[in-house]
């Protein structure tokens, strides 16, 4: 069976270094917000072209803390509306709600799966204060158009970059996840926020640590969401290889795009720039379940990202009556093929051959 994502194989080259890092952290005796976190924050900020990086517990917390940080700064108020793509992973929407803000869903473009900038303006009201842009599957959204709309309407722009580590950087505040399956993944949960806003960064460093800048003195009602010292150590080992790993993903994507020739399968759009890091390679087909079964019968593992759109989830019963036809079409048709730095040429050949026979 060709695994969809073989995490054991991805992490195998680091095994000795991981063990040495564990020994180093143990011997150091500083397990929370120590040198490994500090080193990673500095390195990841530099990598992203940002002034600040705040390591947090996970990608979801990264988003929630950004919103709460802006609330503390008076740039957002509870009850404000936040534009968000209708087809995003549920975490984007949950983060908005967790911060007592109101998500406003906007359809994506069918070609890119990212939010359609042409549909944003019509959803803006006097209560709209921010746009949460999600770079879904690893491809950057149309940031130039979105930033222009935001500028005209005096809106904050926040990026959910959980799936786009290493894509050409955009300068607005961004949330990252280091969940094990991400392009840059640790061995547990982990997340970070990057920003050039010094006032926001100061608030975020405090909010993640119980709202306390000085121990036992609390400026804000904060949370406990700190990037783990050991996970930061693992990320410090993997970050230098992120660009090379992303290039391997792009190389596989180029092969898929040029060699999969089957009119039943719709391939993703890519302009062949560095705006896509192919966290996922997502195809569409009318009979998705049949295609998945066919690939499984041929020992190729695939995953559906995602089977149920947010507005059809039981958790959001008040939205169940809403209609987002493009979002629904995407969720009914998408299938993610294996794509990772450890996929072999033989495996890629086989996947292409089987897909062309479908």
GROMACS .gro file of N, CA and C in nm, residues 140-306:
model
  501
  140UNK      N    1  -0.134   3.010  -0.183
  140UNK     CA    2  -0.170   3.142  -0.135
  140UNK      C    3  -0.296   3.193  -0.203
  141UNK      N    4  -0.381   3.257  -0.125
  141UNK     CA    5  -0.498   3.325  -0.181
  141UNK      C    6  -0.452   3.451  -0.255
  142UNK      N    7  -0.545   3.517  -0.320
  142UNK     CA    8  -0.511   3.637  -0.401
  142UNK      C    9  -0.493   3.757  -0.309
  143UNK      N   10  -0.376   3.764  -0.246
  143UNK     CA   11  -0.353   3.862  -0.140
  143UNK      C   12  -0.353   4.006  -0.189
  144UNK      N   13  -0.308   4.030  -0.310
  144UNK     CA   14  -0.305   4.167  -0.360
  144UNK      C   15  -0.446   4.225  -0.366
  145UNK      N   16  -0.539   4.147  -0.423
  145UNK     CA   17  -0.679   4.192  -0.432
  145UNK      C   18  -0.741   4.205  -0.294
  146UNK      N   19  -0.714   4.106  -0.208
  146UNK     CA   20  -0.772   4.106  -0.074
  146UNK      C   21  -0.721   4.223   0.008
  147UNK      N   22  -0.591   4.251  -0.001
  147UNK     CA   23  -0.534   4.364   0.073
  147UNK      C   24  -0.591   4.497   0.023
  148UNK      N   25  -0.618   4.504  -0.107
  148UNK     CA   26  -0.677   4.626  -0.164
  148UNK      C   27  -0.818   4.649  -0.108
  149UNK      N   28  -0.897   4.542  -0.104
  149UNK     CA   29  -1.033   4.551  -0.048
  149UNK      C   30  -1.026   4.588   0.100
  150UNK      N   31  -0.935   4.526   0.172
  150UNK     CA   32  -0.919   4.554   0.315
  150UNK      C   33  -0.880   4.700   0.338
  151UNK      N   34  -0.789   4.750   0.255
  151UNK     CA   35  -0.745   4.888   0.268
  151UNK      C   36  -0.858   4.988   0.246
  152UNK      N   37  -0.939   4.961   0.144
  152UNK     CA   38  -1.052   5.051   0.112
  152UNK      C   39  -1.157   5.053   0.223
  153UNK      N   40  -1.169   4.940   0.292
  153UNK     CA   41  -1.275   4.926   0.393
  153UNK      C   42  -1.222   4.929   0.536
  154UNK      N   43  -1.092   4.960   0.551
  154UNK     CA   44  -1.030   4.970   0.682
  154UNK      C   45  -1.046   4.840   0.763
  155UNK      N   46  -1.014   4.727   0.699
  155UNK     CA   47  -1.028   4.597   0.763
  155UNK      C   48  -0.891   4.537   0.796
  156UNK      N   49  -0.884   4.464   0.906
  156UNK     CA   50  -0.765   4.386   0.937
  156UNK      C   51  -0.758   4.266   0.843
  157UNK      N   52  -0.637   4.225   0.809
  157UNK     CA   53  -0.618   4.101   0.732
  157UNK      C   54  -0.535   4.006   0.817
  158UNK      N   55  -0.592   3.888   0.841
  158UNK     CA   56  -0.525   3.784   0.920
  158UNK      C   57  -0.514   3.660   0.832
  159UNK      N   58  -0.399   3.596   0.835
  159UNK     CA   59  -0.378   3.479   0.750
  159UNK      C   60  -0.379   3.350   0.831
  160UNK      N   61  -0.459   3.255   0.786
  160UNK     CA   62  -0.452   3.118   0.837
  160UNK      C   63  -0.355   3.045   0.745
  161UNK      N   64  -0.231   3.035   0.791
  161UNK     CA   65  -0.123   2.976   0.710
  161UNK      C   66  -0.088   2.835   0.757
  162UNK      N   67  -0.185   2.768   0.819
  162UNK     CA   68  -0.161   2.635   0.875
  162UNK      C   69  -0.114   2.534   0.771
  163UNK      N   70  -0.148   2.558   0.642
  163UNK     CA   71  -0.113   2.463   0.537
  163UNK      C   72  -0.013   2.519   0.436
  164UNK      N   73   0.041   2.639   0.463
  164UNK     CA   74   0.121   2.705   0.357
  164UNK      C   75   0.261   2.745   0.402
  165UNK      N   76   0.322   2.667   0.491
  165UNK     CA   77   0.459   2.698   0.534
  165UNK      C   78   0.552   2.707   0.413
  166UNK      N   79   0.617   2.820   0.398
  166UNK     CA   80   0.717   2.833   0.293
  166UNK      C   81   0.667   2.889   0.162
  167UNK      N   82   0.537   2.912   0.149
  167UNK     CA   83   0.487   2.981   0.029
  167UNK      C   84   0.536   3.126   0.036
  168UNK      N   85   0.545   3.191  -0.080
  168UNK     CA   86   0.594   3.329  -0.081
  168UNK      C   87   0.524   3.409   0.028
  169UNK      N   88   0.604   3.476   0.109
  169UNK     CA   89   0.547   3.536   0.230
  169UNK      C   90   0.465   3.661   0.202
  170UNK      N   91   0.357   3.675   0.277
  170UNK     CA   92   0.279   3.798   0.280
  170UNK      C   93   0.297   3.859   0.418
  171UNK      N   94   0.295   3.990   0.425
  171UNK     CA   95   0.343   4.056   0.546
  171UNK      C   96   0.241   4.072   0.658
  172UNK      N   97   0.115   4.042   0.634
  172UNK     CA   98   0.018   4.057   0.743
  172UNK      C   99   0.033   3.945   0.845
  173UNK      N  100  -0.026   3.964   0.960
  173UNK     CA  101  -0.016   3.868   1.070
  173UNK      C  102  -0.069   3.731   1.030
  174UNK      N  103   0.005   3.625   1.065
  174UNK     CA  104  -0.030   3.490   1.019
  174UNK      C  105  -0.022   3.389   1.133
  175UNK      N  106  -0.109   3.288   1.125
  175UNK     CA  107  -0.110   3.178   1.221
  175UNK      C  108  -0.061   3.051   1.152
  176UNK      N  109   0.027   2.977   1.219
  176UNK     CA  110   0.083   2.853   1.166
  176UNK      C  111   0.055   2.736   1.260
  177UNK      N  112   0.039   2.619   1.200
  177UNK     CA  113   0.027   2.495   1.276
  177UNK      C  114   0.147   2.407   1.244
  178UNK      N  115   0.199   2.340   1.346
  178UNK     CA  116   0.307   2.243   1.325
  178UNK      C  117   0.261   2.102   1.360
  179UNK      N  118   0.132   2.078   1.341
  179UNK     CA  119   0.074   1.944   1.353
  179UNK      C  120   0.163   1.848   1.273
  180UNK      N  121   0.181   1.723   1.318
  180UNK     CA  122   0.279   1.635   1.254
  180UNK      C  123   0.269   1.621   1.102
  181UNK      N  124   0.148   1.630   1.047
  181UNK     CA  125   0.133   1.610   0.903
  181UNK      C  126   0.156   1.734   0.819
  182UNK      N  127   0.187   1.848   0.879
  182UNK     CA  128   0.211   1.970   0.803
  182UNK      C  129   0.345   1.965   0.731
  183UNK      N  130   0.366   2.057   0.637
  183UNK     CA  131   0.494   2.063   0.564
  183UNK      C  132   0.610   2.080   0.661
  184UNK      N  133   0.590   2.158   0.766
  184UNK     CA  134   0.684   2.165   0.877
  184UNK      C  135   0.608   2.115   1.000
  185UNK      N  136   0.632   1.990   1.036
  185UNK     CA  137   0.556   1.929   1.145
  185UNK      C  138   0.646   1.883   1.258
  186UNK      N  139   0.597   1.896   1.381
  186UNK     CA  140   0.672   1.844   1.495
  186UNK      C  141   0.621   1.705   1.530
  187UNK      N  142   0.645   1.658   1.651
  187UNK     CA  143   0.603   1.524   1.690
  187UNK      C  144   0.487   1.529   1.788
  188UNK      N  145   0.408   1.633   1.776
  188UNK     CA  146   0.291   1.654   1.861
  188UNK      C  147   0.223   1.780   1.812
  189UNK      N  148   0.155   1.849   1.903
  189UNK     CA  149   0.094   1.976   1.864
  189UNK      C  150   0.194   2.089   1.880
  190UNK      N  151   0.178   2.190   1.799
  190UNK     CA  152   0.262   2.309   1.808
  190UNK      C  153   0.208   2.414   1.712
  191UNK      N  154   0.235   2.540   1.740
  191UNK     CA  155   0.188   2.646   1.652
  191UNK      C  156   0.270   2.772   1.673
  192UNK      N  157   0.246   2.871   1.587
  192UNK     CA  158   0.317   2.998   1.599
  192UNK      C  159   0.239   3.108   1.530
  193UNK      N  160   0.267   3.230   1.571
  193UNK     CA  161   0.212   3.350   1.508
  193UNK      C  162   0.330   3.433   1.460
  194UNK      N  163   0.323   3.482   1.336
  194UNK     CA  164   0.423   3.577   1.287
  194UNK      C  165   0.356   3.710   1.261
  195UNK      N  166   0.427   3.818   1.293
  195UNK     CA  167   0.370   3.951   1.274
  195UNK      C  168   0.481   4.055   1.269
  196UNK      N  169   0.451   4.169   1.207
  196UNK     CA  170   0.541   4.284   1.208
  196UNK      C  171   0.491   4.393   1.303
  197UNK      N  172   0.378   4.366   1.367
  197UNK     CA  173   0.312   4.462   1.456
  197UNK      C  174   0.370   4.447   1.597
  198UNK      N  175   0.452   4.541   1.639
  198UNK     CA  176   0.521   4.529   1.768
  198UNK      C  177   0.422   4.533   1.885
  199UNK      N  178   0.318   4.614   1.873
  199UNK     CA  179   0.218   4.623   1.982
  199UNK      C  180   0.143   4.491   1.995
  200UNK      N  181   0.107   4.432   1.882
  200UNK     CA  182   0.037   4.303   1.884
  200UNK      C  183   0.128   4.194   1.940
  201UNK      N  184   0.253   4.193   1.896
  201UNK     CA  185   0.347   4.091   1.943
  201UNK      C  186   0.362   4.096   2.095
  202UNK      N  187   0.373   4.216   2.148
  202UNK     CA  188   0.388   4.232   2.294
  202UNK      C  189   0.269   4.173   2.368
  203UNK      N  190   0.149   4.200   2.317
  203UNK     CA  191   0.027   4.146   2.379
  203UNK      C  192   0.025   3.993   2.367
  204UNK      N  193   0.065   3.940   2.251
  204UNK     CA  194   0.059   3.796   2.227
  204UNK      C  195   0.157   3.719   2.314
  205UNK      N  196   0.278   3.771   2.331
  205UNK     CA  197   0.375   3.706   2.419
  205UNK      C  198   0.320   3.695   2.561
  206UNK      N  199   0.238   3.794   2.599
  206UNK     CA  200   0.179   3.795   2.733
  206UNK      C  201   0.057   3.706   2.741
  207UNK      N  202  -0.032   3.716   2.642
  207UNK     CA  203  -0.157   3.638   2.642
  207UNK      C  204  -0.132   3.488   2.646
  208UNK      N  205  -0.029   3.441   2.575
  208UNK     CA  206  -0.004   3.296   2.568
  208UNK      C  207   0.039   3.239   2.703
  209UNK      N  208   0.085   3.328   2.792
  209UNK     CA  209   0.141   3.286   2.920
  209UNK      C  210   0.056   3.341   3.034
  210UNK      N  211  -0.072   3.304   3.034
  210UNK     CA  212  -0.167   3.344   3.138
  210UNK      C  213  -0.192   3.495   3.144
  211UNK      N  214  -0.153   3.568   3.040
  211UNK     CA  215  -0.168   3.714   3.044
  211UNK      C  216  -0.066   3.779   3.135
  212UNK      N  217   0.045   3.708   3.155
  212UNK     CA  218   0.146   3.754   3.250
  212UNK      C  219   0.279   3.779   3.180
  213UNK      N  220   0.329   3.901   3.193
  213UNK     CA  221   0.463   3.933   3.141
  213UNK      C  222   0.567   3.907   3.250
  214UNK      N  223   0.529   3.940   3.373
  214UNK     CA  224   0.613   3.914   3.490
  214UNK      C  225   0.540   3.813   3.576
  215UNK      N  226   0.610   3.709   3.619
  215UNK     CA  227   0.547   3.598   3.693
  215UNK      C  228   0.464   3.649   3.810
  216UNK      N  229   0.340   3.596   3.816
  216UNK     CA  230   0.243   3.627   3.921
  216UNK      C  231   0.178   3.765   3.907
  217UNK      N  232   0.210   3.837   3.801
  217UNK     CA  233   0.146   3.967   3.775
  217UNK      C  234   0.079   3.958   3.638
  218UNK      N  235  -0.053   3.971   3.636
  218UNK     CA  236  -0.131   3.945   3.515
  218UNK      C  237  -0.194   4.072   3.458
  219UNK      N  238  -0.156   4.103   3.335
  219UNK     CA  239  -0.208   4.223   3.269
  219UNK      C  240  -0.339   4.195   3.195
  220UNK      N  241  -0.353   4.073   3.147
  220UNK     CA  242  -0.471   4.036   3.068
  220UNK      C  243  -0.528   3.904   3.119
  221UNK      N  244  -0.652   3.875   3.077
  221UNK     CA  245  -0.708   3.742   3.101
  221UNK      C  246  -0.652   3.653   2.990
  222UNK      N  247  -0.541   3.587   3.020
  222UNK     CA  248  -0.471   3.511   2.919
  222UNK      C  249  -0.504   3.364   2.920
  223UNK      N  250  -0.423   3.286   2.851
  223UNK     CA  251  -0.440   3.141   2.843
  223UNK      C  252  -0.303   3.076   2.862
  224UNK      N  253  -0.303   2.945   2.875
  224UNK     CA  254  -0.178   2.870   2.878
  224UNK      C  255  -0.161   2.803   2.742
  225UNK      N  256  -0.088   2.867   2.654
  225UNK     CA  257  -0.065   2.812   2.520
  225UNK      C  258   0.076   2.848   2.476
  226UNK      N  259   0.171   2.763   2.517
  226UNK     CA  260   0.311   2.790   2.489
  226UNK      C  261   0.369   2.677   2.405
  227UNK      N  262   0.443   2.712   2.301
  227UNK     CA  263   0.510   2.609   2.222
  227UNK      C  264   0.601   2.529   2.314
  228UNK      N  265   0.588   2.397   2.310
  228UNK     CA  266   0.664   2.308   2.397
  228UNK      C  267   0.813   2.316   2.363
  229UNK      N  268   0.896   2.318   2.466
  229UNK     CA  269   1.040   2.331   2.448
  229UNK      C  270   1.098   2.217   2.363
  230UNK      N  271   1.053   2.096   2.387
  230UNK     CA  272   1.104   1.981   2.312
  230UNK      C  273   1.057   1.986   2.166
  231UNK      N  274   0.930   2.020   2.145
  231UNK     CA  275   0.880   2.031   2.007
  231UNK      C  276   0.953   2.142   1.931
  232UNK      N  277   0.983   2.251   2.000
  232UNK     CA  278   1.061   2.359   1.937
  232UNK      C  279   1.198   2.308   1.896
  233UNK      N  280   1.256   2.223   1.981
  233UNK     CA  281   1.386   2.164   1.948
  233UNK      C  282   1.379   2.079   1.822
  234UNK      N  283   1.274   2.000   1.810
  234UNK     CA  284   1.256   1.918   1.689
  234UNK      C  285   1.236   2.007   1.566
  235UNK      N  286   1.159   2.115   1.582
  235UNK     CA  287   1.134   2.207   1.469
  235UNK      C  288   1.262   2.278   1.427
  236UNK      N  289   1.349   2.307   1.523
  236UNK     CA  290   1.478   2.369   1.490
  236UNK      C  291   1.561   2.279   1.400
  237UNK      N  292   1.547   2.147   1.417
  237UNK     CA  293   1.619   2.051   1.332
  237UNK      C  294   1.559   2.041   1.193
  238UNK      N  295   1.427   2.058   1.182
  238UNK     CA  296   1.359   2.036   1.055
  238UNK      C  297   1.346   2.162   0.968
  239UNK      N  298   1.344   2.279   1.031
  239UNK     CA  299   1.323   2.404   0.956
  239UNK      C  300   1.424   2.425   0.843
  240UNK      N  301   1.553   2.396   0.863
  240UNK     CA  302   1.649   2.419   0.754
  240UNK      C  303   1.620   2.338   0.627
  241UNK      N  304   1.541   2.230   0.639
  241UNK     CA  305   1.511   2.146   0.523
  241UNK      C  306   1.374   2.176   0.460
  242UNK      N  307   1.302   2.274   0.514
  242UNK     CA  308   1.166   2.299   0.468
  242UNK      C  309   1.161   2.337   0.319
  243UNK      N  310   1.248   2.426   0.276
  243UNK     CA  311   1.245   2.467   0.134
  243UNK      C  312   1.273   2.350   0.041
  244UNK      N  313   1.371   2.267   0.077
  244UNK     CA  314   1.404   2.151  -0.006
  244UNK      C  315   1.286   2.053  -0.010
  245UNK      N  316   1.222   2.032   0.104
  245UNK     CA  317   1.106   1.943   0.110
  245UNK      C  318   0.991   1.998   0.024
  246UNK      N  319   0.970   2.130   0.030
  246UNK     CA  320   0.865   2.191  -0.051
  246UNK      C  321   0.894   2.178  -0.200
  247UNK      N  322   1.023   2.186  -0.236
  247UNK     CA  323   1.060   2.169  -0.377
  247UNK      C  324   1.030   2.027  -0.425
  248UNK      N  325   1.049   1.929  -0.337
  248UNK     CA  326   1.015   1.791  -0.372
  248UNK      C  327   0.865   1.777  -0.394
  249UNK      N  328   0.786   1.845  -0.311
  249UNK     CA  329   0.641   1.843  -0.329
  249UNK      C  330   0.603   1.906  -0.464
  250UNK      N  331   0.666   2.019  -0.496
  250UNK     CA  332   0.636   2.085  -0.624
  250UNK      C  333   0.676   1.998  -0.742
  251UNK      N  334   0.786   1.927  -0.729
  251UNK     CA  335   0.832   1.838  -0.837
  251UNK      C  336   0.729   1.728  -0.862
  252UNK      N  337   0.674   1.672  -0.755
  252UNK     CA  338   0.569   1.569  -0.770
  252UNK      C  339   0.445   1.631  -0.834
  253UNK      N  340   0.409   1.751  -0.788
  253UNK     CA  341   0.291   1.820  -0.844
  253UNK      C  342   0.308   1.844  -0.994
  254UNK      N  343   0.429   1.883  -1.035
  254UNK     CA  344   0.455   1.905  -1.178
  254UNK      C  345   0.431   1.776  -1.257
  255UNK      N  346   0.477   1.666  -1.202
  255UNK     CA  347   0.457   1.537  -1.271
  255UNK      C  348   0.308   1.502  -1.279
  256UNK      N  349   0.238   1.517  -1.168
  256UNK     CA  350   0.095   1.488  -1.168
  256UNK      C  351   0.023   1.574  -1.273
  257UNK      N  352   0.056   1.703  -1.273
  257UNK     CA  353  -0.016   1.796  -1.362
  257UNK      C  354   0.014   1.770  -1.509
  258UNK      N  355   0.134   1.725  -1.538
  258UNK     CA  356   0.171   1.703  -1.678
  258UNK      C  357   0.141   1.562  -1.727
  259UNK      N  358   0.135   1.465  -1.635
  259UNK     CA  359   0.125   1.325  -1.678
  259UNK      C  360  -0.008   1.258  -1.649
  260UNK      N  361  -0.088   1.313  -1.557
  260UNK     CA  362  -0.222   1.258  -1.536
  260UNK      C  363  -0.312   1.311  -1.647
  261UNK      N  364  -0.357   1.221  -1.730
  261UNK     CA  365  -0.441   1.261  -1.844
  261UNK      C  366  -0.565   1.174  -1.845
  262UNK      N  367  -0.667   1.223  -1.775
  262UNK     CA  368  -0.792   1.149  -1.764
  262UNK      C  369  -0.905   1.251  -1.753
  263UNK      N  370  -0.994   1.251  -1.852
  263UNK     CA  371  -1.098   1.353  -1.856
  263UNK      C  372  -1.196   1.342  -1.739
  264UNK      N  373  -1.194   1.230  -1.667
  264UNK     CA  374  -1.282   1.215  -1.550
  264UNK      C  375  -1.226   1.283  -1.426
  265UNK      N  376  -1.098   1.322  -1.433
  265UNK     CA  377  -1.030   1.378  -1.316
  265UNK      C  378  -0.990   1.523  -1.343
  266UNK      N  379  -1.037   1.614  -1.257
  266UNK     CA  380  -1.004   1.756  -1.269
  266UNK      C  381  -0.885   1.786  -1.179
  267UNK      N  382  -0.777   1.832  -1.239
  267UNK     CA  383  -0.654   1.861  -1.165
  267UNK      C  384  -0.658   2.001  -1.107
  268UNK      N  385  -0.583   2.027  -1.000
  268UNK     CA  386  -0.584   2.160  -0.939
  268UNK      C  387  -0.514   2.264  -1.025
  269UNK      N  388  -0.550   2.390  -1.004
  269UNK     CA  389  -0.485   2.501  -1.074
  269UNK      C  390  -0.356   2.539  -1.003
  270UNK      N  391  -0.252   2.563  -1.081
  270UNK     CA  392  -0.126   2.616  -1.027
  270UNK      C  393  -0.058   2.696  -1.137
  271UNK      N  394  -0.010   2.815  -1.104
  271UNK     CA  395   0.058   2.899  -1.205
  271UNK      C  396   0.208   2.873  -1.209
  272UNK      N  397   0.254   2.770  -1.138
  272UNK     CA  398   0.394   2.725  -1.134
  272UNK      C  399   0.488   2.827  -1.069
  273UNK      N  400   0.432   2.917  -0.989
  273UNK     CA  401   0.515   3.007  -0.909
  273UNK      C  402   0.536   2.944  -0.771
  274UNK      N  403   0.607   3.017  -0.685
  274UNK     CA  404   0.632   2.966  -0.551
  274UNK      C  405   0.518   2.997  -0.455
  275UNK      N  406   0.400   3.027  -0.511
  275UNK     CA  407   0.284   3.059  -0.425
  275UNK      C  408   0.212   2.933  -0.377
  276UNK      N  409   0.265   2.817  -0.412
  276UNK     CA  410   0.201   2.691  -0.372
  276UNK      C  411   0.309   2.596  -0.319
  277UNK      N  412   0.282   2.539  -0.200
  277UNK     CA  413   0.378   2.444  -0.143
  277UNK      C  414   0.319   2.302  -0.135
  278UNK      N  415   0.201   2.284  -0.194
  278UNK     CA  416   0.137   2.153  -0.207
  278UNK      C  417   0.140   2.073  -0.077
  279UNK      N  418   0.085   2.136   0.027
  279UNK     CA  419   0.056   2.059   0.147
  279UNK      C  420  -0.034   1.941   0.108
  280UNK      N  421  -0.126   1.968   0.017
  280UNK     CA  422  -0.212   1.863  -0.038
  280UNK      C  423  -0.220   1.878  -0.189
  281UNK      N  424  -0.233   1.766  -0.258
  281UNK     CA  425  -0.262   1.767  -0.402
  281UNK      C  426  -0.404   1.714  -0.419
  282UNK      N  427  -0.495   1.807  -0.449
  282UNK     CA  428  -0.638   1.776  -0.445
  282UNK      C  429  -0.697   1.774  -0.586
  283UNK      N  430  -0.752   1.660  -0.624
  283UNK     CA  431  -0.822   1.648  -0.752
  283UNK      C  432  -0.973   1.646  -0.726
  284UNK      N  433  -1.049   1.664  -0.833
  284UNK     CA  434  -1.195   1.654  -0.821
  284UNK      C  435  -1.248   1.555  -0.926
  285UNK      N  436  -1.354   1.486  -0.888
  285UNK     CA  437  -1.422   1.397  -0.982
  285UNK      C  438  -1.566   1.381  -0.938
  286UNK      N  439  -1.654   1.354  -1.034
  286UNK     CA  440  -1.797   1.348  -1.002
  286UNK      C  441  -1.830   1.233  -0.908
  287UNK      N  442  -1.765   1.118  -0.928
  287UNK     CA  443  -1.793   1.004  -0.841
  287UNK      C  444  -1.671   0.979  -0.752
  288UNK      N  445  -1.652   1.068  -0.656
  288UNK     CA  446  -1.534   1.068  -0.571
  288UNK      C  447  -1.517   0.938  -0.493
  289UNK      N  448  -1.625   0.889  -0.436
  289UNK     CA  449  -1.617   0.767  -0.353
  289UNK      C  450  -1.574   0.646  -0.437
  290UNK      N  451  -1.620   0.642  -0.560
  290UNK     CA  452  -1.583   0.531  -0.649
  290UNK      C  453  -1.434   0.539  -0.683
  291UNK      N  454  -1.386   0.662  -0.710
  291UNK     CA  455  -1.244   0.680  -0.740
  291UNK      C  456  -1.158   0.642  -0.619
  292UNK      N  457  -1.200   0.682  -0.501
  292UNK     CA  458  -1.124   0.646  -0.381
  292UNK      C  459  -1.119   0.495  -0.362
  293UNK      N  460  -1.232   0.430  -0.386
  293UNK     CA  461  -1.237   0.284  -0.373
  293UNK      C  462  -1.146   0.217  -0.477
  294UNK      N  463  -1.150   0.268  -0.599
  294UNK     CA  464  -1.066   0.215  -0.708
  294UNK      C  465  -0.917   0.227  -0.672
  295UNK      N  466  -0.877   0.342  -0.619
  295UNK     CA  467  -0.737   0.363  -0.581
  295UNK      C  468  -0.699   0.272  -0.464
  296UNK      N  469  -0.789   0.256  -0.369
  296UNK     CA  470  -0.763   0.167  -0.256
  296UNK      C  471  -0.745   0.023  -0.302
  297UNK      N  472  -0.828  -0.020  -0.398
  297UNK     CA  473  -0.816  -0.155  -0.453
  297UNK      C  474  -0.680  -0.175  -0.520
  298UNK      N  475  -0.622  -0.064  -0.564
  298UNK     CA  476  -0.489  -0.068  -0.627
  298UNK      C  477  -0.378  -0.026  -0.530
  299UNK      N  478  -0.410  -0.035  -0.402
  299UNK     CA  479  -0.310  -0.011  -0.296
  299UNK      C  480  -0.255   0.132  -0.295
  300UNK      N  481  -0.343   0.229  -0.323
  300UNK     CA  482  -0.307   0.371  -0.312
  300UNK      C  483  -0.401   0.435  -0.211
  301UNK      N  484  -0.344   0.483  -0.102
  301UNK     CA  485  -0.425   0.544   0.004
  301UNK      C  486  -0.450   0.691  -0.027
  302UNK      N  487  -0.575   0.734  -0.013
  302UNK     CA  488  -0.613   0.874  -0.035
  302UNK      C  489  -0.693   0.923   0.085
  303UNK      N  490  -0.714   1.055   0.092
  303UNK     CA  491  -0.791   1.115   0.202
  303UNK      C  492  -0.884   1.221   0.143
  304UNK      N  493  -1.000   1.237   0.206
  304UNK     CA  494  -1.095   1.341   0.163
  304UNK      C  495  -1.079   1.463   0.254
  305UNK      N  496  -1.035   1.574   0.197
  305UNK     CA  497  -1.023   1.701   0.269
  305UNK      C  498  -1.120   1.803   0.208
  306UNK      N  499  -1.240   1.812   0.252
  306UNK     CA  500  -1.304   1.760   0.372
  306UNK      C  501  -1.442   1.714   0.330
   0.00000   0.00000   0.00000
